[in-house]
Amino acid sequence: MPINYESWHHMPNSNKNQALDNIKERFALEVSDDYIKKALGKKWRDHKGTLKKEYFKKDISLEKKLRNVQPRMLRYQWKDAVKFWNSKKGEDREQVGTSSRQKQKFTHTVGLRSFVAVDEAEEVSSGQKVGRLQLFEITHKKKDGSLITFEAGNIMEKLKEKKAEYEAIASTDSSVNLENIDNRIITEVLGPERYSQVRFQGSGVTPTQYFGSSSQQYMPFGNQAQAEQQLRADAAAREVEAAVMAAEQSKKYNELQL
C-alpha cells in the first residue's frame, strides 16, 4: 500500500483489490469485502500516522527528512509523502484531523471485536434480540459497569428518558409502534445518521444496509434523490483523482525502473 496518496479515497482500486485477495487467500472471514477494505483503510492511515510521528515530526531539516527513506519503501513514495506533510495543504489536513479528534466525545470498549460479534454473543447469552440502545450501553461500558465517559453516560440517560416517554405514550395509545422505536429515539437525540455509517453498529454497516434503500431517516437533508446524486458525483470525482494519481505513480515507477 503506497503511502504517498493523500487519502484512502485516492488509493487505486487495483491496490485495494490485490490486498483483499491476499487476505482472502490466507483467512476464512465472516465479514463483507467492504468491511475488510474499511479495516485496511484504517490500518493504512494508522501506519502513515506512525511514520509521520516517528520520522517526519523530528527536529531536523527537510532535506534530512527527505533522505530518511524507510526500509522496503520506494524513495519517490517517501519523498512525495514528506513533501505533502510539509505543504500548506498537509498542515491544514492535520489541523482538521486534530480538531475532529478533540470533538470526539467517547469511544467504545469492545476492543478488537466487531459490534456484530458483540451483538451476536449477547443474543446467544440472553436468548433475546439486542436493540440499538442496549448495544450502545454494552459497547460503552467499563468492567465495573459504569459508562466509559461522562458524555457517554449523559447520552445514555437522554436515550433512556426518550424511550420511557414513548413507552408511556404507548401504554395509552395503541397506534404507537415500539418495534423499531430505538431508531427513532437515536435520531431524535443525536440527529440524522451520517451517510457512511450507522451509530452503534460499528464499521462496515451502511445506512442503506441497515435501514433499507427507501428509508430517509438517516439523511442529513430531506431530498434523498439529491443526496444520492451528490454521493455519485463525489464518487466519480474521487475515481478521476485516483486515476490521475495512479497514472503519475506508474510514470514515476517506470522512470525509476529505467
C-alpha atoms as a printed R data frame, in Angstrom:
    type eleno elety resid chain resno       x       y       z
1   ATOM     1    CA   MET     A     1   0.000   0.000   0.000
2   ATOM     2    CA   PRO     A     2   1.886   3.137  -1.189
3   ATOM     3    CA   ILE     A     3   1.863   5.871   1.456
4   ATOM     4    CA   ASN     A     4   2.120   8.810  -0.935
5   ATOM     5    CA   TYR     A     5  -1.594   9.003  -1.710
6   ATOM     6    CA   GLU     A     6  -3.218  11.910   0.112
7   ATOM     7    CA   SER     A     7  -6.165   9.844   1.304
8   ATOM     8    CA   TRP     A     8  -7.589   6.323   1.162
9   ATOM     9    CA   HIS     A     9 -10.099   7.540  -1.455
10  ATOM    10    CA   HIS     A    10  -7.182   8.259  -3.795
11  ATOM    11    CA   MET     A    11  -5.781   4.740  -3.447
12  ATOM    12    CA   PRO     A    12  -6.475   2.861  -6.728
13  ATOM    13    CA   ASN     A    13  -8.992   0.039  -6.531
14  ATOM    14    CA   SER     A    14  -6.379  -2.270  -8.057
15  ATOM    15    CA   ASN     A    15  -4.229  -1.882  -4.913
16  ATOM    16    CA   LYS     A    16  -7.202  -2.401  -2.612
17  ATOM    17    CA   ASN     A    17  -8.415  -5.462  -4.513
18  ATOM    18    CA   GLN     A    18  -4.950  -7.022  -4.572
19  ATOM    19    CA   ALA     A    19  -4.643  -6.600  -0.800
20  ATOM    20    CA   LEU     A    20  -8.154  -8.019  -0.377
21  ATOM    21    CA   ASP     A    21  -7.266 -11.085  -2.492
22  ATOM    22    CA   ASN     A    22  -4.092 -11.653  -0.456
23  ATOM    23    CA   ILE     A    23  -6.088 -11.609   2.775
24  ATOM    24    CA   LYS     A    24  -8.846 -13.910   1.483
25  ATOM    25    CA   GLU     A    25  -6.247 -16.431   0.321
26  ATOM    26    CA   ARG     A    26  -4.996 -16.786   3.904
27  ATOM    27    CA   PHE     A    27  -8.079 -16.363   6.071
28  ATOM    28    CA   ALA     A    28 -11.695 -17.532   6.153
29  ATOM    29    CA   LEU     A    29 -13.572 -14.383   7.142
30  ATOM    30    CA   GLU     A    30 -17.236 -13.951   8.032
31  ATOM    31    CA   VAL     A    31 -17.342 -10.278   7.082
32  ATOM    32    CA   SER     A    32 -18.003  -8.436   3.828
33  ATOM    33    CA   ASP     A    33 -15.350  -7.245   1.376
34  ATOM    34    CA   ASP     A    34 -16.351  -3.660   2.159
35  ATOM    35    CA   TYR     A    35 -15.667  -4.249   5.854
36  ATOM    36    CA   ILE     A    36 -12.189  -5.602   5.056
37  ATOM    37    CA   LYS     A    37 -11.408  -2.632   2.819
38  ATOM    38    CA   LYS     A    38 -12.505  -0.200   5.516
39  ATOM    39    CA   ALA     A    39 -10.293  -2.024   8.003
40  ATOM    40    CA   LEU     A    40  -7.408  -1.841   5.515
41  ATOM    41    CA   GLY     A    41  -8.002   1.882   5.118
42  ATOM    42    CA   LYS     A    42  -7.783   2.415   8.863
43  ATOM    43    CA   LYS     A    43  -4.576   0.347   9.109
44  ATOM    44    CA   TRP     A    44  -3.100   2.319   6.205
45  ATOM    45    CA   ARG     A    45  -3.923   5.661   7.847
46  ATOM    46    CA   ASP     A    46  -2.578   4.454  11.194
47  ATOM    47    CA   HIS     A    47   0.640   3.304   9.512
48  ATOM    48    CA   LYS     A    48   1.086   6.677   7.820
49  ATOM    49    CA   GLY     A    49   0.445   8.386  11.142
50  ATOM    50    CA   THR     A    50   3.127   6.273  12.831
51  ATOM    51    CA   LEU     A    51   5.674   7.030  10.102
52  ATOM    52    CA   LYS     A    52   4.864  10.717  10.289
53  ATOM    53    CA   LYS     A    53   5.251  10.785  14.053
54  ATOM    54    CA   GLU     A    54   8.476   8.758  14.192
55  ATOM    55    CA   TYR     A    55  10.321  10.056  11.121
56  ATOM    56    CA   PHE     A    56   8.786  13.344   9.993
57  ATOM    57    CA   LYS     A    57   7.975  15.050  13.288
58  ATOM    58    CA   LYS     A    58  11.665  15.304  14.173
59  ATOM    59    CA   ASP     A    59  13.623  18.479  14.728
60  ATOM    60    CA   ILE     A    60  15.770  18.011  11.631
61  ATOM    61    CA   SER     A    61  15.950  19.777   8.285
62  ATOM    62    CA   LEU     A    62  13.560  18.964   5.449
63  ATOM    63    CA   GLU     A    63  16.469  17.657   3.381
64  ATOM    64    CA   LYS     A    64  17.357  15.127   6.079
65  ATOM    65    CA   LYS     A    65  13.727  14.060   6.316
66  ATOM    66    CA   LEU     A    66  13.628  13.504   2.562
67  ATOM    67    CA   ARG     A    67  16.768  11.364   2.710
68  ATOM    68    CA   ASN     A    68  15.495   9.311   5.643
69  ATOM    69    CA   VAL     A    69  13.772   6.723   3.411
70  ATOM    70    CA   GLN     A    70  12.233   3.869   5.369
71  ATOM    71    CA   PRO     A    71  13.135   0.218   4.687
72  ATOM    72    CA   ARG     A    72  11.144  -1.549   1.946
73  ATOM    73    CA   MET     A    73   9.812   1.776   0.659
74  ATOM    74    CA   LEU     A    74  10.430   3.331  -2.745
75  ATOM    75    CA   ARG     A    75  12.296   6.615  -2.455
76  ATOM    76    CA   TYR     A    76   9.880   8.645  -4.600
77  ATOM    77    CA   GLN     A    77   6.913   7.496  -2.493
78  ATOM    78    CA   TRP     A    78   8.590   8.606   0.723
79  ATOM    79    CA   LYS     A    79   9.567  11.950  -0.840
80  ATOM    80    CA   ASP     A    80   6.004  12.544  -2.045
81  ATOM    81    CA   ALA     A    81   4.632  11.819   1.424
82  ATOM    82    CA   VAL     A    82   7.143  14.097   3.164
83  ATOM    83    CA   LYS     A    83   6.507  16.935   0.712
84  ATOM    84    CA   PHE     A    84   2.771  16.673   1.269
85  ATOM    85    CA   TRP     A    85   3.130  16.647   5.071
86  ATOM    86    CA   ASN     A    86   5.341  19.719   4.761
87  ATOM    87    CA   SER     A    87   2.914  21.595   2.472
88  ATOM    88    CA   LYS     A    88   0.171  24.041   3.441
89  ATOM    89    CA   LYS     A    89  -2.448  21.505   2.367
90  ATOM    90    CA   GLY     A    90  -0.846  18.821   4.530
91  ATOM    91    CA   GLU     A    91  -0.710  21.126   7.545
92  ATOM    92    CA   ASP     A    92  -4.370  22.089   7.051
93  ATOM    93    CA   ARG     A    93  -5.327  18.402   6.814
94  ATOM    94    CA   GLU     A    94  -3.527  17.705  10.088
95  ATOM    95    CA   GLN     A    95  -5.336  20.558  11.842
96  ATOM    96    CA   VAL     A    96  -8.702  19.249  10.649
97  ATOM    97    CA   GLY     A    97  -7.859  15.777  11.963
98  ATOM    98    CA   THR     A    98  -6.720  17.163  15.313
99  ATOM    99    CA   SER     A    99  -9.893  19.215  15.652
100 ATOM   100    CA   SER     A   100 -12.051  16.215  14.769
101 ATOM   101    CA   ARG     A   101 -10.373  14.013  17.380
102 ATOM   102    CA   GLN     A   102 -10.855  16.692  20.023
103 ATOM   103    CA   LYS     A   103 -14.589  16.796  19.257
104 ATOM   104    CA   GLN     A   104 -14.919  13.023  19.691
105 ATOM   105    CA   LYS     A   105 -16.714  12.642  22.985
106 ATOM   106    CA   PHE     A   106 -16.316   8.929  23.603
107 ATOM   107    CA   THR     A   107 -15.171   5.653  22.123
108 ATOM   108    CA   HIS     A   108 -16.303   2.081  22.546
109 ATOM   109    CA   THR     A   109 -14.915  -0.636  24.817
110 ATOM   110    CA   VAL     A   110 -15.203  -3.723  22.584
111 ATOM   111    CA   GLY     A   111 -11.517  -3.826  21.645
112 ATOM   112    CA   LEU     A   112 -10.786  -5.932  18.559
113 ATOM   113    CA   ARG     A   113 -14.262  -7.475  18.426
114 ATOM   114    CA   SER     A   114 -16.776  -6.118  15.949
115 ATOM   115    CA   PHE     A   115 -20.124  -4.731  17.083
116 ATOM   116    CA   VAL     A   116 -21.776  -7.564  15.148
117 ATOM   117    CA   ALA     A   117 -19.838 -10.144  17.185
118 ATOM   118    CA   VAL     A   118 -20.790  -8.426  20.446
119 ATOM   119    CA   ASP     A   119 -24.434  -8.293  19.340
120 ATOM   120    CA   GLU     A   120 -24.486 -12.000  18.455
121 ATOM   121    CA   ALA     A   121 -22.745 -13.039  21.685
122 ATOM   122    CA   GLU     A   122 -25.223 -11.068  23.785
123 ATOM   123    CA   GLU     A   123 -28.203 -12.561  21.941
124 ATOM   124    CA   VAL     A   124 -26.863 -16.089  22.500
125 ATOM   125    CA   SER     A   125 -26.240 -15.327  26.178
126 ATOM   126    CA   SER     A   126 -29.595 -13.694  26.905
127 ATOM   127    CA   GLY     A   127 -31.732 -15.523  24.374
128 ATOM   128    CA   GLN     A   128 -33.242 -12.199  23.319
129 ATOM   129    CA   LYS     A   129 -32.744  -9.794  20.450
130 ATOM   130    CA   VAL     A   130 -30.455  -6.864  21.322
131 ATOM   131    CA   GLY     A   131 -31.720  -3.379  20.470
132 ATOM   132    CA   ARG     A   132 -29.514  -0.493  19.409
133 ATOM   133    CA   LEU     A   133 -29.854   1.316  22.737
134 ATOM   134    CA   GLN     A   134 -28.872  -1.829  24.632
135 ATOM   135    CA   LEU     A   135 -25.930  -2.396  22.280
136 ATOM   136    CA   PHE     A   136 -24.730   1.175  22.880
137 ATOM   137    CA   GLU     A   137 -24.759   0.596  26.626
138 ATOM   138    CA   ILE     A   138 -22.936  -2.758  26.300
139 ATOM   139    CA   THR     A   139 -20.218  -1.421  23.993
140 ATOM   140    CA   HIS     A   140 -19.556   1.750  26.027
141 ATOM   141    CA   LYS     A   141 -19.495   0.221  29.488
142 ATOM   142    CA   LYS     A   142 -16.387  -0.445  31.560
143 ATOM   143    CA   LYS     A   143 -15.761  -3.617  33.573
144 ATOM   144    CA   ASP     A   144 -17.148  -2.029  36.741
145 ATOM   145    CA   GLY     A   145 -20.459  -1.369  34.993
146 ATOM   146    CA   SER     A   146 -20.043   2.390  34.581
147 ATOM   147    CA   LEU     A   147 -20.094   4.042  31.160
148 ATOM   148    CA   ILE     A   148 -16.714   4.921  29.674
149 ATOM   149    CA   THR     A   149 -17.090   8.727  29.861
150 ATOM   150    CA   PHE     A   150 -19.395  11.344  31.338
151 ATOM   151    CA   GLU     A   151 -20.567  12.243  27.818
152 ATOM   152    CA   ALA     A   152 -21.480   8.618  27.054
153 ATOM   153    CA   GLY     A   153 -23.409   8.426  30.318
154 ATOM   154    CA   ASN     A   154 -25.222  11.661  29.525
155 ATOM   155    CA   ILE     A   155 -26.241  10.401  26.096
156 ATOM   156    CA   MET     A   156 -27.411   7.085  27.526
157 ATOM   157    CA   GLU     A   157 -29.545   8.934  30.069
158 ATOM   158    CA   LYS     A   158 -31.197  11.017  27.341
159 ATOM   159    CA   LEU     A   159 -31.853   7.900  25.247
160 ATOM   160    CA   LYS     A   160 -33.471   6.125  28.211
161 ATOM   161    CA   GLU     A   161 -35.602   9.154  29.063
162 ATOM   162    CA   LYS     A   162 -36.848   9.408  25.495
163 ATOM   163    CA   LYS     A   163 -37.652   5.690  25.404
164 ATOM   164    CA   ALA     A   164 -39.578   5.971  28.694
165 ATOM   165    CA   GLU     A   165 -41.630   8.785  27.151
166 ATOM   166    CA   TYR     A   166 -42.593   6.644  24.152
167 ATOM   167    CA   GLU     A   167 -43.411   3.640  26.362
168 ATOM   168    CA   ALA     A   168 -45.676   5.844  28.485
169 ATOM   169    CA   ILE     A   169 -47.484   7.080  25.378
170 ATOM   170    CA   ALA     A   170 -47.780   3.537  24.008
171 ATOM   171    CA   SER     A   171 -49.468   2.365  27.207
172 ATOM   172    CA   THR     A   172 -52.467   4.589  26.409
173 ATOM   173    CA   ASP     A   173 -52.166   4.883  22.614
174 ATOM   174    CA   SER     A   174 -52.269   1.611  20.659
175 ATOM   175    CA   SER     A   175 -51.204   3.368  17.437
176 ATOM   176    CA   VAL     A   176 -47.654   3.846  18.773
177 ATOM   177    CA   ASN     A   177 -45.399   1.059  17.482
178 ATOM   178    CA   LEU     A   178 -42.444   0.281  19.755
179 ATOM   179    CA   GLU     A   179 -40.910  -2.363  17.479
180 ATOM   180    CA   ASN     A   180 -38.394  -0.032  15.793
181 ATOM   181    CA   ILE     A   181 -38.566   2.801  18.294
182 ATOM   182    CA   ASP     A   182 -34.815   2.673  19.035
183 ATOM   183    CA   ASN     A   183 -34.011   4.056  15.575
184 ATOM   184    CA   ARG     A   184 -36.384   6.999  16.036
185 ATOM   185    CA   ILE     A   185 -35.070   7.748  19.528
186 ATOM   186    CA   ILE     A   186 -31.430   7.770  18.395
187 ATOM   187    CA   THR     A   187 -32.274  10.119  15.528
188 ATOM   188    CA   GLU     A   188 -34.182  12.479  17.841
189 ATOM   189    CA   VAL     A   189 -31.407  12.580  20.460
190 ATOM   190    CA   LEU     A   190 -28.312  12.569  18.226
191 ATOM   191    CA   GLY     A   191 -29.614  13.761  14.869
192 ATOM   192    CA   PRO     A   192 -29.704  12.036  11.443
193 ATOM   193    CA   GLU     A   193 -27.293   9.236  10.629
194 ATOM   194    CA   ARG     A   194 -24.227  10.002   8.561
195 ATOM   195    CA   TYR     A   195 -24.045   8.597   5.032
196 ATOM   196    CA   SER     A   196 -21.283   6.093   5.585
197 ATOM   197    CA   GLN     A   197 -22.150   4.606   8.963
198 ATOM   198    CA   VAL     A   198 -24.877   3.655  11.411
199 ATOM   199    CA   ARG     A   199 -24.473   4.680  15.037
200 ATOM   200    CA   PHE     A   200 -23.746   1.856  17.489
201 ATOM   201    CA   GLN     A   201 -23.282  -0.700  14.669
202 ATOM   202    CA   GLY     A   202 -19.553  -0.386  14.065
203 ATOM   203    CA   SER     A   203 -17.530  -0.165  10.880
204 ATOM   204    CA   GLY     A   204 -18.821  -1.835   7.716
205 ATOM   205    CA   VAL     A   205 -22.556  -1.294   8.294
206 ATOM   206    CA   THR     A   206 -24.000   1.378   5.996
207 ATOM   207    CA   PRO     A   207 -27.334   3.180   6.457
208 ATOM   208    CA   THR     A   208 -28.728   1.608   3.288
209 ATOM   209    CA   GLN     A   209 -27.824  -1.888   4.508
210 ATOM   210    CA   TYR     A   210 -29.328  -1.307   7.938
211 ATOM   211    CA   PHE     A   211 -32.418   0.791   7.194
212 ATOM   212    CA   GLY     A   212 -33.103  -0.171   3.585
213 ATOM   213    CA   SER     A   213 -32.768   1.950   0.463
214 ATOM   214    CA   SER     A   214 -36.217   3.542   0.915
215 ATOM   215    CA   SER     A   215 -35.568   4.929   4.384
216 ATOM   216    CA   GLN     A   216 -34.834   8.654   4.725
217 ATOM   217    CA   GLN     A   217 -34.390   8.871   8.479
218 ATOM   218    CA   TYR     A   218 -30.599   8.875   8.237
219 ATOM   219    CA   MET     A   219 -30.409  11.537   5.519
220 ATOM   220    CA   PRO     A   220 -28.954  14.860   6.699
221 ATOM   221    CA   PHE     A   221 -31.303  16.661   4.332
222 ATOM   222    CA   GLY     A   222 -34.734  15.671   3.114
223 ATOM   223    CA   ASN     A   223 -34.256  15.164  -0.621
224 ATOM   224    CA   GLN     A   224 -32.944  11.611  -0.942
225 ATOM   225    CA   ALA     A   225 -32.552  11.849  -4.718
226 ATOM   226    CA   GLN     A   226 -30.399  14.958  -4.269
227 ATOM   227    CA   ALA     A   227 -28.322  13.183  -1.632
228 ATOM   228    CA   GLU     A   228 -27.745  10.138  -3.845
229 ATOM   229    CA   GLN     A   229 -26.849  12.377  -6.796
230 ATOM   230    CA   GLN     A   230 -24.271  14.185  -4.676
231 ATOM   231    CA   LEU     A   231 -22.822  10.869  -3.493
232 ATOM   232    CA   ARG     A   232 -22.446   9.663  -7.090
233 ATOM   233    CA   ALA     A   233 -20.805  12.942  -8.117
234 ATOM   234    CA   ASP     A   234 -18.365  12.744  -5.205
235 ATOM   235    CA   ALA     A   235 -17.546   9.122  -6.032
236 ATOM   236    CA   ALA     A   236 -16.945   9.980  -9.692
237 ATOM   237    CA   ALA     A   237 -14.638  12.848  -8.724
238 ATOM   238    CA   ARG     A   238 -12.648  10.551  -6.446
239 ATOM   239    CA   GLU     A   239 -12.341   7.976  -9.251
240 ATOM   240    CA   VAL     A   240 -10.940  10.632 -11.597
241 ATOM   241    CA   GLU     A   241  -8.463  11.816  -8.948
242 ATOM   242    CA   ALA     A   242  -7.421   8.237  -8.265
243 ATOM   243    CA   ALA     A   243  -6.899   7.540 -11.974
244 ATOM   244    CA   VAL     A   244  -4.731  10.634 -12.396
245 ATOM   245    CA   MET     A   245  -2.710   9.789  -9.305
246 ATOM   246    CA   ALA     A   246  -2.276   6.170 -10.451
247 ATOM   247    CA   ALA     A   247  -1.006   7.354 -13.829
248 ATOM   248    CA   GLU     A   248   1.524   9.620 -12.134
249 ATOM   249    CA   GLN     A   249   2.647   6.789  -9.870
250 ATOM   250    CA   SER     A   250   3.066   4.459 -12.840
251 ATOM   251    CA   LYS     A   251   5.129   7.065 -14.688
252 ATOM   252    CA   LYS     A   252   7.389   7.599 -11.681
253 ATOM   253    CA   TYR     A   253   7.839   3.853 -11.207
254 ATOM   254    CA   ASN     A   254   8.701   3.340 -14.889
255 ATOM   255    CA   GLU     A   255  11.241   6.156 -14.738
256 ATOM   256    CA   LEU     A   256  12.744   4.564 -11.669
257 ATOM   257    CA   GLN     A   257  12.988   1.195 -13.459
258 ATOM   258    CA   LEU     A   258  14.736   2.828 -16.404
